[in-house]
Structures are given as structure tokens and as C-alpha cells.
Coordinates of C-alpha atoms in Angstrom, one line a residue:
M1 CA 0.2 0.0 0.1
L2 CA 1.0 3.5 -0.8
V3 CA 0.0 6.3 1.7
S4 CA 0.7 10.0 -0.2
D5 CA 2.0 12.1 2.8
G6 CA 0.6 15.4 0.9
G7 CA 2.5 17.7 0.1
T8 CA 4.1 18.2 -2.5
A9 CA 6.4 15.9 -4.4
E10 CA 10.4 15.6 -2.8
T11 CA 13.7 19.3 -4.3
S12 CA 16.2 17.2 -5.3
L13 CA 19.3 18.3 -3.6
T14 CA 22.7 18.3 -4.0
S15 CA 25.0 17.0 -1.3
Q16 CA 26.4 21.0 -0.3
E17 CA 23.2 22.8 -0.3
A18 CA 22.1 19.9 2.3
F19 CA 24.6 19.6 4.3
A20 CA 23.9 23.8 4.6
I21 CA 20.7 23.7 5.1
L22 CA 20.4 20.4 7.9
G23 CA 24.5 22.4 8.9
N24 CA 22.3 24.9 12.1
E25 CA 21.9 24.1 15.6
Y26 CA 17.7 25.7 15.7
R27 CA 17.5 22.7 12.5
A28 CA 18.5 20.6 14.1
E29 CA 16.1 21.0 16.9
I30 CA 13.5 21.6 14.6
I31 CA 13.8 18.5 13.1
R32 CA 14.7 16.6 16.3
T33 CA 11.2 18.2 17.6
L34 CA 8.8 17.6 15.0
G35 CA 10.8 14.0 15.3
D36 CA 9.9 13.2 18.4
E37 CA 6.5 13.8 18.0
Q38 CA 6.7 10.5 16.4
G39 CA 3.5 8.4 17.9
T40 CA 2.1 9.6 20.0
E41 CA -0.2 11.7 16.8
G42 CA 0.8 9.0 13.9
P43 CA 3.7 8.2 11.9
R44 CA 4.0 11.5 11.1
P45 CA 2.6 14.3 13.3
V46 CA 1.4 17.6 12.5
L47 CA 2.7 20.9 14.8
S48 CA 1.4 24.1 14.8
F49 CA 3.9 27.0 14.6
S50 CA 3.1 27.8 18.1
D51 CA 3.4 23.9 19.3
L52 CA 6.8 22.9 17.4
Y53 CA 8.1 26.5 18.6
S54 CA 7.2 26.4 22.4
K55 CA 8.7 22.0 22.3
A56 CA 11.5 23.2 20.9
D57 CA 14.6 23.8 23.1
V58 CA 16.1 26.4 21.9
D59 CA 16.3 30.2 23.1
I60 CA 15.1 32.8 19.6
S61 CA 12.6 35.5 18.9
T62 CA 9.1 33.4 17.1
S63 CA 10.6 35.7 13.9
Q64 CA 14.3 33.5 13.9
F65 CA 13.5 30.1 15.0
N66 CA 10.7 30.8 11.8
Y67 CA 13.1 31.9 9.7
H68 CA 14.9 28.2 10.0
L69 CA 11.6 26.7 10.4
Q70 CA 11.1 27.7 6.6
K71 CA 15.1 26.4 5.7
L72 CA 14.0 23.4 6.0
V73 CA 10.2 23.4 4.3
G74 CA 9.9 21.7 1.1
P75 CA 13.6 19.9 1.6
F76 CA 12.9 18.5 4.6
V77 CA 9.9 19.9 6.4
N78 CA 6.3 19.7 4.8
N79 CA 4.0 23.0 5.6
T80 CA -0.1 21.4 5.7
T81 CA -3.3 23.2 6.5
D82 CA -2.9 21.8 10.2
G83 CA 1.2 23.0 10.1
Y84 CA 4.3 21.3 10.4
R85 CA 6.2 18.2 10.0
L86 CA 8.8 15.9 8.3
R87 CA 9.2 14.5 5.4
H88 CA 10.3 11.4 5.0
R89 CA 14.4 12.0 4.5
A90 CA 13.6 14.5 7.9
V91 CA 12.7 11.3 9.0
T92 CA 14.9 8.8 8.2
L93 CA 17.9 11.5 8.9
Y94 CA 16.3 12.3 12.4
R95 CA 16.1 8.3 13.1
T96 CA 19.6 7.6 12.2
I97 CA 20.4 10.3 14.6
L98 CA 18.7 8.6 17.4
A99 CA 20.6 5.5 16.8
G100 CA 24.0 6.8 17.3
T101 CA 24.9 6.7 13.5
Y102 CA 26.9 11.1 14.6
T103 CA 26.3 11.2 17.5
R104 CA 27.8 8.8 19.2
E105 CA 30.2 6.0 20.3
A106 CA 29.7 3.1 22.0
Y107 CA 32.2 -0.9 23.4
I108 CA 31.1 -3.7 24.0
E109 CA 33.9 -6.3 25.4
D110 CA 33.7 -9.8 23.8
F111 CA 31.2 -12.8 24.9
K112 CA 31.1 -16.2 24.2
V113 CA 28.0 -16.9 21.4
G114 CA 27.3 -20.8 22.6
V115 CA 29.5 -21.3 19.6
D116 CA 33.1 -23.2 18.9
C117 CA 35.6 -23.0 16.0
Y118 CA 34.8 -25.2 13.0
Y119 CA 38.1 -25.2 13.2
C120 CA 39.7 -25.1 16.5
D121 CA 37.2 -25.5 18.9
A122 CA 37.8 -23.3 21.2
P123 CA 34.6 -20.8 21.4
I124 CA 33.2 -18.0 19.7
E125 CA 33.4 -14.6 20.9
A126 CA 31.3 -10.8 19.9
R127 CA 32.3 -8.2 19.7
Y128 CA 31.4 -3.7 19.1
A129 CA 34.2 -1.5 18.6
D130 CA 35.1 1.1 16.1
R131 CA 30.8 0.1 14.4
R132 CA 31.7 -3.2 13.6
F133 CA 29.7 -6.2 15.1
T134 CA 32.5 -9.1 14.7
I135 CA 31.9 -12.8 16.0
L136 CA 35.1 -14.2 15.1
C137 CA 37.0 -17.4 17.4
S138 CA 38.2 -16.4 20.7
E139 CA 42.4 -18.6 19.4
C140 CA 42.3 -18.8 15.8
G141 CA 40.8 -14.9 15.0
R142 CA 38.5 -16.8 12.4
E143 CA 35.9 -14.6 11.7
Y144 CA 32.8 -15.7 10.9
S145 CA 30.9 -12.9 10.7
D146 CA 31.7 -8.8 10.4
T147 CA 28.2 -5.5 9.7
T148 CA 28.8 -1.7 10.5
A149 CA 25.8 -1.1 13.2
P150 CA 24.8 1.5 14.8
P151 CA 25.7 2.5 18.6
S152 CA 22.1 2.0 19.9
I153 CA 23.4 -2.3 19.3
D154 CA 24.3 -1.7 22.9
E155 CA 20.5 -1.5 24.6
G156 CA 20.2 -5.2 26.5
D157 CA 21.4 -8.3 27.8
H158 CA 23.8 -10.3 25.5
E159 CA 22.0 -13.2 24.9
A160 CA 18.9 -10.2 23.6
L161 CA 22.3 -8.7 21.1
L162 CA 23.0 -11.4 19.2
N163 CA 19.2 -12.2 18.4
R164 CA 19.0 -8.0 17.4
M165 CA 21.6 -8.8 15.4
N166 CA 20.9 -12.3 14.2
Q167 CA 18.2 -10.5 11.6
Y168 CA 19.7 -6.8 11.9
I169 CA 22.8 -9.1 9.7
R170 CA 20.1 -11.6 8.0
H171 CA 18.4 -8.0 6.6
R172 CA 21.0 -7.2 5.0
I173 CA 22.0 -11.2 3.9
L174 CA 19.2 -11.3 1.9
A175 CA 18.9 -8.0 0.1
F176 CA 22.4 -9.4 -0.9
S177 CA 21.3 -13.0 -2.1
K178 CA 18.3 -11.6 -3.9
G179 CA 21.4 -8.7 -6.1
V180 CA 20.1 -6.2 -4.3
C181 CA 22.2 -4.0 -2.0
S182 CA 19.9 -2.9 1.0
I183 CA 22.0 0.3 1.8
C184 CA 19.8 2.3 -2.6
A185 CA 17.8 -0.4 -3.3
N186 CA 20.1 -1.0 -6.9
E187 CA 21.3 -3.7 -8.8
L188 CA 24.4 -5.5 -7.2
R189 CA 27.1 -6.9 -9.6
T190 CA 27.9 -10.9 -8.9
Q191 CA 30.8 -12.6 -8.8
F192 CA 32.3 -16.0 -8.0
L193 CA 36.3 -14.5 -6.6
A194 CA 38.5 -17.5 -5.7
G195 CA 39.6 -16.7 -1.9
D196 CA 43.4 -17.4 -3.1
D197 CA 43.0 -14.4 -5.4
L198 CA 41.9 -11.7 -2.9
A199 CA 43.7 -9.2 -0.8
V200 CA 41.4 -8.3 1.8
P201 CA 41.8 -9.7 5.8
G202 CA 40.2 -12.6 5.9
S203 CA 40.4 -14.3 1.8
E204 CA 42.2 -16.7 3.4
Q205 CA 39.4 -18.5 5.0
L206 CA 37.8 -19.8 2.2
D207 CA 38.1 -21.6 -1.4
V208 CA 36.3 -19.3 -2.7
F209 CA 34.1 -16.1 -2.6
V210 CA 30.9 -14.7 -3.8
H211 CA 31.0 -10.8 -4.1
R212 CA 27.7 -9.4 -4.4
S213 CA 28.4 -5.2 -5.1
C214 CA 27.0 -1.6 -5.9
D215 CA 27.8 0.1 -8.5
H216 CA 25.5 2.7 -7.7
C217 CA 26.6 3.3 -3.8
G218 CA 30.6 1.0 -3.5
A219 CA 28.7 -1.0 -1.2
Q220 CA 29.7 -5.1 -1.2
Q221 CA 29.4 -7.7 0.5
Y222 CA 32.2 -10.7 0.7
M223 CA 29.6 -14.6 1.2
S224 CA 30.0 -17.8 1.6
V225 CA 28.7 -19.4 -0.8
G226 CA 26.0 -21.3 1.7
L227 CA 25.6 -17.8 2.5
S228 CA 24.6 -16.1 -0.1
L229 CA 21.7 -19.5 -0.8
L230 CA 20.9 -18.5 2.9
Y231 CA 17.3 -17.7 1.3
N232 CA 16.8 -20.2 -1.0
S233 CA 13.0 -21.9 -1.2
S234 CA 14.8 -25.3 -1.5
L235 CA 17.5 -24.9 1.1
I236 CA 14.9 -23.6 2.8
A237 CA 12.2 -25.8 2.8
F238 CA 14.5 -29.4 3.0
F239 CA 15.8 -28.1 6.6
Q240 CA 12.0 -27.1 7.3
E241 CA 11.3 -30.8 7.1
R242 CA 14.4 -31.7 9.6
G243 CA 14.0 -30.3 11.5
L244 CA 15.8 -27.2 10.8
D245 CA 14.2 -23.6 10.2
V246 CA 17.6 -22.1 9.1
T247 CA 15.3 -18.0 9.4
T248 CA 15.8 -18.1 12.0
T249 CA 18.4 -20.2 12.9
P250 CA 21.5 -17.3 14.0
I251 CA 23.6 -17.2 10.8
W252 CA 27.1 -18.8 12.9
E253 CA 25.5 -21.4 13.9
L254 CA 25.1 -23.1 10.4
E255 CA 28.3 -24.9 9.3
F256 CA 27.2 -24.8 5.7
A257 CA 27.4 -20.4 6.3
M258 CA 30.3 -20.2 8.2
T259 CA 32.8 -22.6 6.0
D260 CA 33.1 -23.7 2.4
R261 CA 33.6 -27.9 4.1
F262 CA 30.5 -28.3 2.0
V263 CA 31.1 -26.3 -1.6
D264 CA 32.6 -28.2 -4.9
I265 CA 34.1 -26.1 -7.6
R266 CA 32.5 -28.2 -10.3
S267 CA 34.5 -25.3 -12.9
S268 CA 36.1 -22.3 -12.2
D269 CA 35.7 -21.0 -16.3
P270 CA 33.2 -21.2 -16.4
W271 CA 31.7 -21.1 -12.4
K272 CA 30.1 -23.9 -11.4
I273 CA 29.1 -24.5 -8.3
A274 CA 27.9 -27.8 -5.4
L275 CA 26.2 -27.3 -2.1
C276 CA 25.9 -30.7 -0.8
V277 CA 23.8 -30.3 2.6
E278 CA 23.0 -32.6 5.2
Q279 CA 19.8 -33.3 8.3
G280 CA 18.6 -36.1 9.4
G281 CA 20.6 -38.5 7.4
D282 CA 19.5 -36.9 3.9
G283 CA 21.4 -34.6 1.0
L284 CA 20.0 -31.8 -1.1
E285 CA 23.0 -30.8 -3.5
L286 CA 22.0 -27.2 -6.0
V287 CA 24.1 -26.3 -8.4
V288 CA 24.7 -22.7 -9.2
D289 CA 26.5 -21.0 -12.0
D290 CA 28.3 -17.4 -11.7
D291 CA 24.8 -16.0 -11.3
L292 CA 23.6 -18.1 -8.7
T293 CA 21.4 -18.5 -10.2
V294 CA 19.9 -22.8 -10.0
L295 CA 21.1 -25.4 -12.6
D296 CA 20.0 -28.2 -10.4

């Protein structure tokens, strides 16, 4: 369902124009004030000028306040007959600020996730530092997941954090595995890359990587073959029928997604790769080409 915000068409801005408009403490406070009202009157509530002025934490005259407000009207704020409300792009900005992406720092000390390393049997641990949530072995250092995440993830206990991050990581995996950029919604390029040919940290961990990259925003991700096929309907059904829900199980508990032990490289020119998994005494083989199209 599509719902119109009842305003004018979105105004296109250059990055310089957008930053120039937002680079003011009073305008930032206006956006924060309108954003804080969300949930009290619907997803994007409307405030009259007097209500907005009284709720904003500013010490300026109404005329100065109106000057800064009008700078936001159009690109970031919609002026309706009932008052002012945030436009979609400003809601995204408000939520990003609330997540602490630009304003906070957070650090979470290493803690065990309840799974042992698939290579050395030492405990696998999670950590958060420098905006990156990482799952890795406490002894050999092998990485199983490395994802950028906002500082707001530091809320709650470790179990709750792991549950949230499993779904947060899966959100990106699902989009990337389907060939869509999770950042800008553009199409991705897909290619297989041999681990020996990569000059990036961790490239020695797998024989072959699935590389998804976006030519529009530059986002990219390196995944195992198993991880890239995690949402294949045949694979999901195979495990579901044998008592394992791979759509909810933490990805670091799925050996076929964390290692290449279940991968058989049939050909590299062109690429033809098989993922062979087992569960309950039964097996499933998925053969894909260099576009990750299932051939068999």
C-alpha cells in the first residue's frame, strides 16, 4: 500500500545544499522536535507553529525560529494546513541520529556466543567496536561475521543483542543474496572470487567467495556460497522438513553458511559450484552458475 503524505513533490538537492541547510543547531533542533512527536499522533504527526516553537529547546525569537523553519520547509519539512511535519527524508535522518550513527560511540567487550569454532574448537565470541559487530574465534581469530551497526545496539543483555544482530545481519544478507543493494536499492553485480586471488583480510578462510557489489553507492559484501544461498526456497524447505529453521537459527550456528566444507567447485571457467548439505541422514545438492542461478 502506498500512502501519500499530502505534500508537494520531493525537492532534489545536491549534497552540498543538504549539508548547508542542516548545518545549524536550530534547524537540527526543529527536526529533533518533530521527530520526537512520532508515535503520539501517528507515524508523522503535525505540529502548529506555536506548538513546535514551545516544544523546541531553543532560546531565540519567534521570527528567528520561523527563519530557520522556512529553510527546512520543502526539502525536509512539509507545511500543511494543520501545521508542520517531517518529510520522509527527514524521518530517515532523525532515526539515524537517534541510532547514534553520527553522535555516539559504543564499545562492547568480547563475550561468548555459545558456539565453538569450526576449525579449532575454541569458543566463538562477539565484540562491538568502531561501529562494527564482529563474530570471531577467540583463539585462531577466524571471522564468521563482520557487520557495520549503529551504537544503539549496546542496549540490553548479550542474549537479546545476539538475537537482534542475527536478524539485523540477515536483513542485509537477504537483500544482497537476492541481488539488491540494502543501502540504495540498486542492482548488484555478482561474481565468484577465489580466496587465493583476494588481497583482503580473511581471504584465506574460504576457497571461493561470492562477491556482491553496487556500482551506484559502492556497497559490497563478500559471502560464502552457503550464506548466499541461505534464503533459497529448496534449501529452507529441506531443513524445515527435518526440524531446523535456517531462517531464524543464528547464522554462526550454521556450519554450511560459515565454512566451505559443503562446497564443491565443479568448474571455474565458467563457474559452476555445488552446495551439498546434510540433515537427518538426508542430503540436498544445489548447483549454481556464476550468477547464482540454481541449475540443478
